[in-house]
PDB file of C-alpha atoms in Angstrom:
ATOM      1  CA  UNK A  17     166.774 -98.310 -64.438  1.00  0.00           C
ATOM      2  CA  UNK A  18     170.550 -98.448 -64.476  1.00  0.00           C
ATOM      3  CA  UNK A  19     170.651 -97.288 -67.922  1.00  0.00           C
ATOM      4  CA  UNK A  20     168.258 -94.449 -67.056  1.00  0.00           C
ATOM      5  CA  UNK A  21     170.691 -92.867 -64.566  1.00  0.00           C
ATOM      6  CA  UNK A  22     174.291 -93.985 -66.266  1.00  0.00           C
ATOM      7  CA  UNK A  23     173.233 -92.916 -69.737  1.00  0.00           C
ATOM      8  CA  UNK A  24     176.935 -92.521 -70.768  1.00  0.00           C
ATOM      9  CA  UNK A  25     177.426 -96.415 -69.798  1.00  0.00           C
ATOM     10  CA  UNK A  26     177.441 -99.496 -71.505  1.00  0.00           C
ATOM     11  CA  UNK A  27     175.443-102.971 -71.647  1.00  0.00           C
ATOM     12  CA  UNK A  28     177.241-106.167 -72.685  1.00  0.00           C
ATOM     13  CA  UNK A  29     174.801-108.274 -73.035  1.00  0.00           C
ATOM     14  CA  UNK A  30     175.269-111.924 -72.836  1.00  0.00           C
ATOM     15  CA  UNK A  31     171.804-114.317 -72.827  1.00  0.00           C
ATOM     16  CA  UNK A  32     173.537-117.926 -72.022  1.00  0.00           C
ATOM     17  CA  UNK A  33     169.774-119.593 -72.799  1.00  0.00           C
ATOM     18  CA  UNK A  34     169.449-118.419 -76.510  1.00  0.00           C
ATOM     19  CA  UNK A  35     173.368-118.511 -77.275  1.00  0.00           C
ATOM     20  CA  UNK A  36     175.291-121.007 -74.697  1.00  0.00           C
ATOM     21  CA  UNK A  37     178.782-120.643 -74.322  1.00  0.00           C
ATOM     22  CA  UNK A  38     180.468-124.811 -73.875  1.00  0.00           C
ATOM     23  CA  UNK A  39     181.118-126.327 -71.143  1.00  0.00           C
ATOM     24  CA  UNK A  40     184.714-125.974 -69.719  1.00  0.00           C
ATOM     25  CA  UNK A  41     186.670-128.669 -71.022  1.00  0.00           C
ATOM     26  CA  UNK A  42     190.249-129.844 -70.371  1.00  0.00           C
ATOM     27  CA  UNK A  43     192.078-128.129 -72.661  1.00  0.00           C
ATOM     28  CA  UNK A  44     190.582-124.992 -72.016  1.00  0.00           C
ATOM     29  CA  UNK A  45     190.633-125.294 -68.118  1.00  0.00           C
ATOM     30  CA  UNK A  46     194.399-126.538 -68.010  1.00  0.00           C
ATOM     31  CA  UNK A  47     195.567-124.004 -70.849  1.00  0.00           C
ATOM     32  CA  UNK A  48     194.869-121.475 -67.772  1.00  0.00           C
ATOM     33  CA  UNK A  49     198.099-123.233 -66.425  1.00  0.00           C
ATOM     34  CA  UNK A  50     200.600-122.931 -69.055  1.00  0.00           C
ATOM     35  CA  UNK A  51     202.168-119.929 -70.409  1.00  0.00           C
ATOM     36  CA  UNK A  52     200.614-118.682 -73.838  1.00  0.00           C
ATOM     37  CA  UNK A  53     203.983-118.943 -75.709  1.00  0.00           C
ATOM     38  CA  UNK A  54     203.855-122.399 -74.559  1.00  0.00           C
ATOM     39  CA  UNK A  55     200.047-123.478 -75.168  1.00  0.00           C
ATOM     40  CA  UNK A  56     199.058-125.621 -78.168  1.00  0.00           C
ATOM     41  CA  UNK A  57     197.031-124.808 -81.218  1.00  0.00           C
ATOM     42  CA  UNK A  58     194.108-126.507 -79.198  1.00  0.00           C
ATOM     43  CA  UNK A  59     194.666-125.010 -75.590  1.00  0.00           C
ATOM     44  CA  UNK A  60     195.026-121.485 -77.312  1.00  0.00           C
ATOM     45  CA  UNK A  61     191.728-121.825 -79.599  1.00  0.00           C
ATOM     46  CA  UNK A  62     190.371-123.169 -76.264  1.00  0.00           C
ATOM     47  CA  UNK A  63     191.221-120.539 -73.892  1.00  0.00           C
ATOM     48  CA  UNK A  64     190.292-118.176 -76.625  1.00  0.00           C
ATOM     49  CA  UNK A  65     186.694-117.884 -75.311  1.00  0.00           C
ATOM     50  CA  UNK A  66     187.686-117.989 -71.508  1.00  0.00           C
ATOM     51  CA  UNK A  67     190.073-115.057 -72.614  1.00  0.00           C
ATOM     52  CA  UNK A  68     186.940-113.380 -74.306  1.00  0.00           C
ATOM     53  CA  UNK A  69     185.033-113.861 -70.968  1.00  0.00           C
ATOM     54  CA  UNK A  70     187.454-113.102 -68.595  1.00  0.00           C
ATOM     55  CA  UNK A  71     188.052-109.712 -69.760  1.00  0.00           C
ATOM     56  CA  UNK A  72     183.769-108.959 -70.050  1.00  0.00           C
ATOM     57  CA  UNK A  73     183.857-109.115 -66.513  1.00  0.00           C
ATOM     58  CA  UNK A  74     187.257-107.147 -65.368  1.00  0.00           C
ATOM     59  CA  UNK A  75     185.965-104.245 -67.734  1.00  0.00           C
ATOM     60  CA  UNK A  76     182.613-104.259 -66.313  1.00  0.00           C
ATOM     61  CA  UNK A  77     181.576-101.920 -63.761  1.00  0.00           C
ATOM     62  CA  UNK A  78     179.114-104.135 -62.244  1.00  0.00           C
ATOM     63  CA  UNK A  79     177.886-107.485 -63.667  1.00  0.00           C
ATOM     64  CA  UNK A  80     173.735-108.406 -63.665  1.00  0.00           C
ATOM     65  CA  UNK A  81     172.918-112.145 -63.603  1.00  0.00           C
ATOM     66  CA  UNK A  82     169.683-113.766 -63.807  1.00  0.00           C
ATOM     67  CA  UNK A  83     169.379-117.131 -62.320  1.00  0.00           C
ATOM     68  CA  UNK A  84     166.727-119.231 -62.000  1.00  0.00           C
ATOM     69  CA  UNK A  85     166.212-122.152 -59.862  1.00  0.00           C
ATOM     70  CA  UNK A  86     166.591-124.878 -62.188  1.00  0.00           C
ATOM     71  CA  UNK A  87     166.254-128.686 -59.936  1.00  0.00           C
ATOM     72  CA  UNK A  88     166.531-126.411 -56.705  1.00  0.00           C
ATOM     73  CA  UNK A  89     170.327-124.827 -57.906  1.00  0.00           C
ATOM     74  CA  UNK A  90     171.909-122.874 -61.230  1.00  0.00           C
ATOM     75  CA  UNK A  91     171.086-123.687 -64.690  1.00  0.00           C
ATOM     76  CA  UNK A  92     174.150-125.622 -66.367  1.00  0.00           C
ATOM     77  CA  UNK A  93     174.786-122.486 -68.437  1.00  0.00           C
ATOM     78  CA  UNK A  94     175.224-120.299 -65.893  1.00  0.00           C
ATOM     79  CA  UNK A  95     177.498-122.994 -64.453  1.00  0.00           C
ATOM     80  CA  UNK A  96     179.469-122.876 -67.360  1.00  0.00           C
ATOM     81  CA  UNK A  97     180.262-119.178 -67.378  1.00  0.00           C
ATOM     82  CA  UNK A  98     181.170-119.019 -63.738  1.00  0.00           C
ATOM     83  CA  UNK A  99     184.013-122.229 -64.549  1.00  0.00           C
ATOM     84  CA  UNK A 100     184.988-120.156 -67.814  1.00  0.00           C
ATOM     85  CA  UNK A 101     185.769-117.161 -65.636  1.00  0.00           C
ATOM     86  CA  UNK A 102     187.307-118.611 -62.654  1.00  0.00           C
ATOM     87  CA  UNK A 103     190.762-118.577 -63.671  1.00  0.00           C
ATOM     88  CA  UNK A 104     193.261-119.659 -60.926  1.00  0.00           C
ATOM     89  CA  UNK A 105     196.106-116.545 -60.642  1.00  0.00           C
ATOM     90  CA  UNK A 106     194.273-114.097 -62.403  1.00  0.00           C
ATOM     91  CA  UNK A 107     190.490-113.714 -61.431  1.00  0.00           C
ATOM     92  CA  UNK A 108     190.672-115.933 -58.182  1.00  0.00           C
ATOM     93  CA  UNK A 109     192.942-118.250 -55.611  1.00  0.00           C
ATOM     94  CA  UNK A 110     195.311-115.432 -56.072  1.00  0.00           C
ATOM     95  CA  UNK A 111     195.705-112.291 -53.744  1.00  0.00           C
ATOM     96  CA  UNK A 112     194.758-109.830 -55.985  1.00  0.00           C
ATOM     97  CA  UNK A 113     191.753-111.512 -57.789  1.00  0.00           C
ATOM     98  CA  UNK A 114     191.008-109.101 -60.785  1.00  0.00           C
ATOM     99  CA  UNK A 115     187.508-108.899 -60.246  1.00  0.00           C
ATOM    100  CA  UNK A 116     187.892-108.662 -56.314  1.00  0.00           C
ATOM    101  CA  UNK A 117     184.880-105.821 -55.182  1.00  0.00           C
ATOM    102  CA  UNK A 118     183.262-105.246 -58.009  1.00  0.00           C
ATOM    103  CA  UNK A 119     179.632-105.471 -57.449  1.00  0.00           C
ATOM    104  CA  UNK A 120     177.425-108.290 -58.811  1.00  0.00           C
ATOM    105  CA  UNK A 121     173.963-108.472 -58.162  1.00  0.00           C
ATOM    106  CA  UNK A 122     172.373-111.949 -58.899  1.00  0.00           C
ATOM    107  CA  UNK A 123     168.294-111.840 -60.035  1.00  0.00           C
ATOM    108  CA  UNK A 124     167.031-115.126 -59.006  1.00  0.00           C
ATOM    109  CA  UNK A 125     163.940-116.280 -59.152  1.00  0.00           C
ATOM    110  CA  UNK A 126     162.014-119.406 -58.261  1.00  0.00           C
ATOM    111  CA  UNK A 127     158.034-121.129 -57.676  1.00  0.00           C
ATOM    112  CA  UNK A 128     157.523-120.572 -54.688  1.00  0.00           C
ATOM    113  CA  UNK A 129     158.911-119.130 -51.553  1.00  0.00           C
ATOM    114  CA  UNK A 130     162.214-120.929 -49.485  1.00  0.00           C
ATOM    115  CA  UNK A 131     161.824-119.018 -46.634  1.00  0.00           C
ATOM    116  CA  UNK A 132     161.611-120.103 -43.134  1.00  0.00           C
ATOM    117  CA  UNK A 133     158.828-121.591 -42.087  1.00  0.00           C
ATOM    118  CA  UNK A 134     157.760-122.899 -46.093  1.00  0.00           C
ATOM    119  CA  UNK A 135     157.650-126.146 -46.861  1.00  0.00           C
ATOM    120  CA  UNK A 136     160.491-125.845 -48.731  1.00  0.00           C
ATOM    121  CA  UNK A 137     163.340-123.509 -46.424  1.00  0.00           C
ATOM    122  CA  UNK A 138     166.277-125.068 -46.737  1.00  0.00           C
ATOM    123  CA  UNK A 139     166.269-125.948 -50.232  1.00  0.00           C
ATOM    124  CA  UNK A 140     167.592-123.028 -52.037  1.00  0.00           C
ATOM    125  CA  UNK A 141     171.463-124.120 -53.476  1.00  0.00           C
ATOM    126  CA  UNK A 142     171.441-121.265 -55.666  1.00  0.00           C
ATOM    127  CA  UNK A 143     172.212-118.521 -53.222  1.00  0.00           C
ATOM    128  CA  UNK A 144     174.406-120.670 -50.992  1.00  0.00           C
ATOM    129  CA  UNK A 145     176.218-122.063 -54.193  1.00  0.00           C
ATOM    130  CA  UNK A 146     176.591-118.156 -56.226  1.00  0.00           C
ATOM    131  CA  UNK A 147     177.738-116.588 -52.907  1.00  0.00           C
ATOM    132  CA  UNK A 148     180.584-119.511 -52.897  1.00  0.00           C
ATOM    133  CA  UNK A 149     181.460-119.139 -56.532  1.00  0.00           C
ATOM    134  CA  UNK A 150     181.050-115.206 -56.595  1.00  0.00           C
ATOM    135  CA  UNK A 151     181.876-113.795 -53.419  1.00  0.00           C
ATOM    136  CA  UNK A 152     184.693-116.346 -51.827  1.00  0.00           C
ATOM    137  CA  UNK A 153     185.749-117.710 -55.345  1.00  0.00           C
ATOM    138  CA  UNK A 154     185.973-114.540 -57.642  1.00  0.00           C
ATOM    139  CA  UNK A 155     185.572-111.915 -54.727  1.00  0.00           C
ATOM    140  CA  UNK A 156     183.024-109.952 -56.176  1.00  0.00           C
ATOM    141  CA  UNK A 157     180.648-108.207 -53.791  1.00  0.00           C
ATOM    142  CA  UNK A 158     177.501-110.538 -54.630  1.00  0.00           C
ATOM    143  CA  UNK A 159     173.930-109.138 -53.706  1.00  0.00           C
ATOM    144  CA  UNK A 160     170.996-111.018 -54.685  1.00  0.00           C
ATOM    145  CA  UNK A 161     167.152-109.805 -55.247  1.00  0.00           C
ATOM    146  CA  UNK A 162     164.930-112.804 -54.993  1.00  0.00           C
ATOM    147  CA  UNK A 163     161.655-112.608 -56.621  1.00  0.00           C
ATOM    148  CA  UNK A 164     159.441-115.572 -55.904  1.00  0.00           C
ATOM    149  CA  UNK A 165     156.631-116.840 -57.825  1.00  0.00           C
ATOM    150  CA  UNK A 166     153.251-116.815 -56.523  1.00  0.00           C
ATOM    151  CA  UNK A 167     152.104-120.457 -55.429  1.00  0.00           C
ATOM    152  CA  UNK A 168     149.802-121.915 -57.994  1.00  0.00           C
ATOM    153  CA  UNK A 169     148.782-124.518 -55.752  1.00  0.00           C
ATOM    154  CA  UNK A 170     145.504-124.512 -54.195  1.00  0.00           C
ATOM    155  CA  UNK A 171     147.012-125.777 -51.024  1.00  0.00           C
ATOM    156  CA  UNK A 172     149.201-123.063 -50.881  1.00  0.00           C
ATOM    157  CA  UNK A 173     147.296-120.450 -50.730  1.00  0.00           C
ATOM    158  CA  UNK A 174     148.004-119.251 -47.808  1.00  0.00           C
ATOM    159  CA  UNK A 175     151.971-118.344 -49.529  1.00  0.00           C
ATOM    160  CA  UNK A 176     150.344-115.782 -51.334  1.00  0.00           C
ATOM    161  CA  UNK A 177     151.494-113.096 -49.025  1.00  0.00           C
ATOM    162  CA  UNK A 178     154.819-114.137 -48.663  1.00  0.00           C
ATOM    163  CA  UNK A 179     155.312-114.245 -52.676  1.00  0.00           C
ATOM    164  CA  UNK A 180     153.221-110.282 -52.978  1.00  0.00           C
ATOM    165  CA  UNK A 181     156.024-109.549 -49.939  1.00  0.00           C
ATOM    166  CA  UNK A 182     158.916-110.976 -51.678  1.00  0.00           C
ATOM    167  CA  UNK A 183     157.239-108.983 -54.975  1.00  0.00           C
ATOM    168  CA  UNK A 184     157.744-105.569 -53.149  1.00  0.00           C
ATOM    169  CA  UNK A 185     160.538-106.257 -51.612  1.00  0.00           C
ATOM    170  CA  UNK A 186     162.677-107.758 -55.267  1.00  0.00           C
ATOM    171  CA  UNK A 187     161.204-104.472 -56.951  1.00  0.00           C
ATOM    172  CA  UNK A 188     162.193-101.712 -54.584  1.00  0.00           C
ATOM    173  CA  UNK A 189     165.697-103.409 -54.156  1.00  0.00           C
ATOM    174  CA  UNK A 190     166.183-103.700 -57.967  1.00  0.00           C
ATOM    175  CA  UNK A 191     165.866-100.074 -58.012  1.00  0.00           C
ATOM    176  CA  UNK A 192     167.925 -99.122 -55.495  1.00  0.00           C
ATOM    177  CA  UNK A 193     170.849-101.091 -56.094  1.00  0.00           C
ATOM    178  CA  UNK A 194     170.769 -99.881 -60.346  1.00  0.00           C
ATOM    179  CA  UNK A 195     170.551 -96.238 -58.595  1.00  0.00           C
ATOM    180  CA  UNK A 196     173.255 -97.262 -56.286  1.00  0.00           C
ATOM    181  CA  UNK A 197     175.447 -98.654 -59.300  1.00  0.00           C
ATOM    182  CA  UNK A 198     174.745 -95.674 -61.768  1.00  0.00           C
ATOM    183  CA  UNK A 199     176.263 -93.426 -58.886  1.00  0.00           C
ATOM    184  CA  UNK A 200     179.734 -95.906 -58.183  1.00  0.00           C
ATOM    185  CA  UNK A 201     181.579 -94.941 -62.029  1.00  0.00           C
ATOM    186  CA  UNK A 202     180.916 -91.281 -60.780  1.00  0.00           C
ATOM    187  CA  UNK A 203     182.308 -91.788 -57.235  1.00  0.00           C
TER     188      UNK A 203
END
């Protein structure tokens, strides 16, 4: 939908399942402290990717993330993008975070509905977690659309028309916000 009203734009396209970027690891995470010229061979080649990263999401004009409920929070990959581009003094815990109000809107999905009054309201870590990370962390303005699964479960049946609500109401808000977006580069 975006693509249909911002033909002129771009995709990057990153899929952290079928290419996973590594974990953050020391060298990488404390070369974010010390001053290039003064970085090692290893915190350089480390900080490389985080570099790479980084500057995907200042040049973006909106960033798309999918993320499914994985053990009721984020899959480890996604994890390990967020700690990549959380970079103390540049993208957050600084007052000018680079990627402070651009958009982000987070696709996540789940089986089942957390909802009030489910069986299982209260146990959604993802949003609570992303909005942290995202919003307070990096300072992007975080939206989520939140398309549940329909409940397989005989004995939860009677979820079904919370999951064909949720349905509508995921759809019709994924294409308003890639309408929305396609308009904000023109603006």
């Amino acid at each position: 939908m975006w693509e249909d009203e911002n033909p002129q734009g771009s995709v990057i396209y990153r899929d952290l399942d079928a290419d996973p970027i590594p974990h953050l690891r020391a060298a990488a995470y404390y070369a974010g402290y010390t001053a290039p010229g003064d970085q090692s061979p290893e915190e350089r080649a480390a900080f490389a990717l985080r570099g790479e990263l980084i500057e995907e999401a200042e040049t973006a004009d909106a960033i798309l993330l999918s993320a499914p409920m994985y053990n009721y929070s984020i899959p480890s990959t996604l994890k390990a993008w967020i700690d990549h581009v959380f970079a103390v003094g540049r993208t957050s815990m600084t007052e000018h975070p680079s990627l402070a109000g651009k958009p982000a809107i987070v696709v996540t999905s789940r089986g089942g509905s957390y909802q009030e009054g489910t069986p299982q309201h209260g146990n959604d870590y993802v949003q609570s977690y992303l909005r942290q990370a995202l919003g307070t962390g990096l300072g992007l303005e975080v939206t989520f659309i939140v398309p549940e699964l329909a409940p397989s479960v005989p004995a939860m049946a009677d979820l079904i028309p919370l999951f064909e609500t949720s349905r509508s109401a995921s759809l019709a808000a994924a294409e308003s916000h890639a309408k929305a977006l396609a308009m904000r580069p023109a603006a």
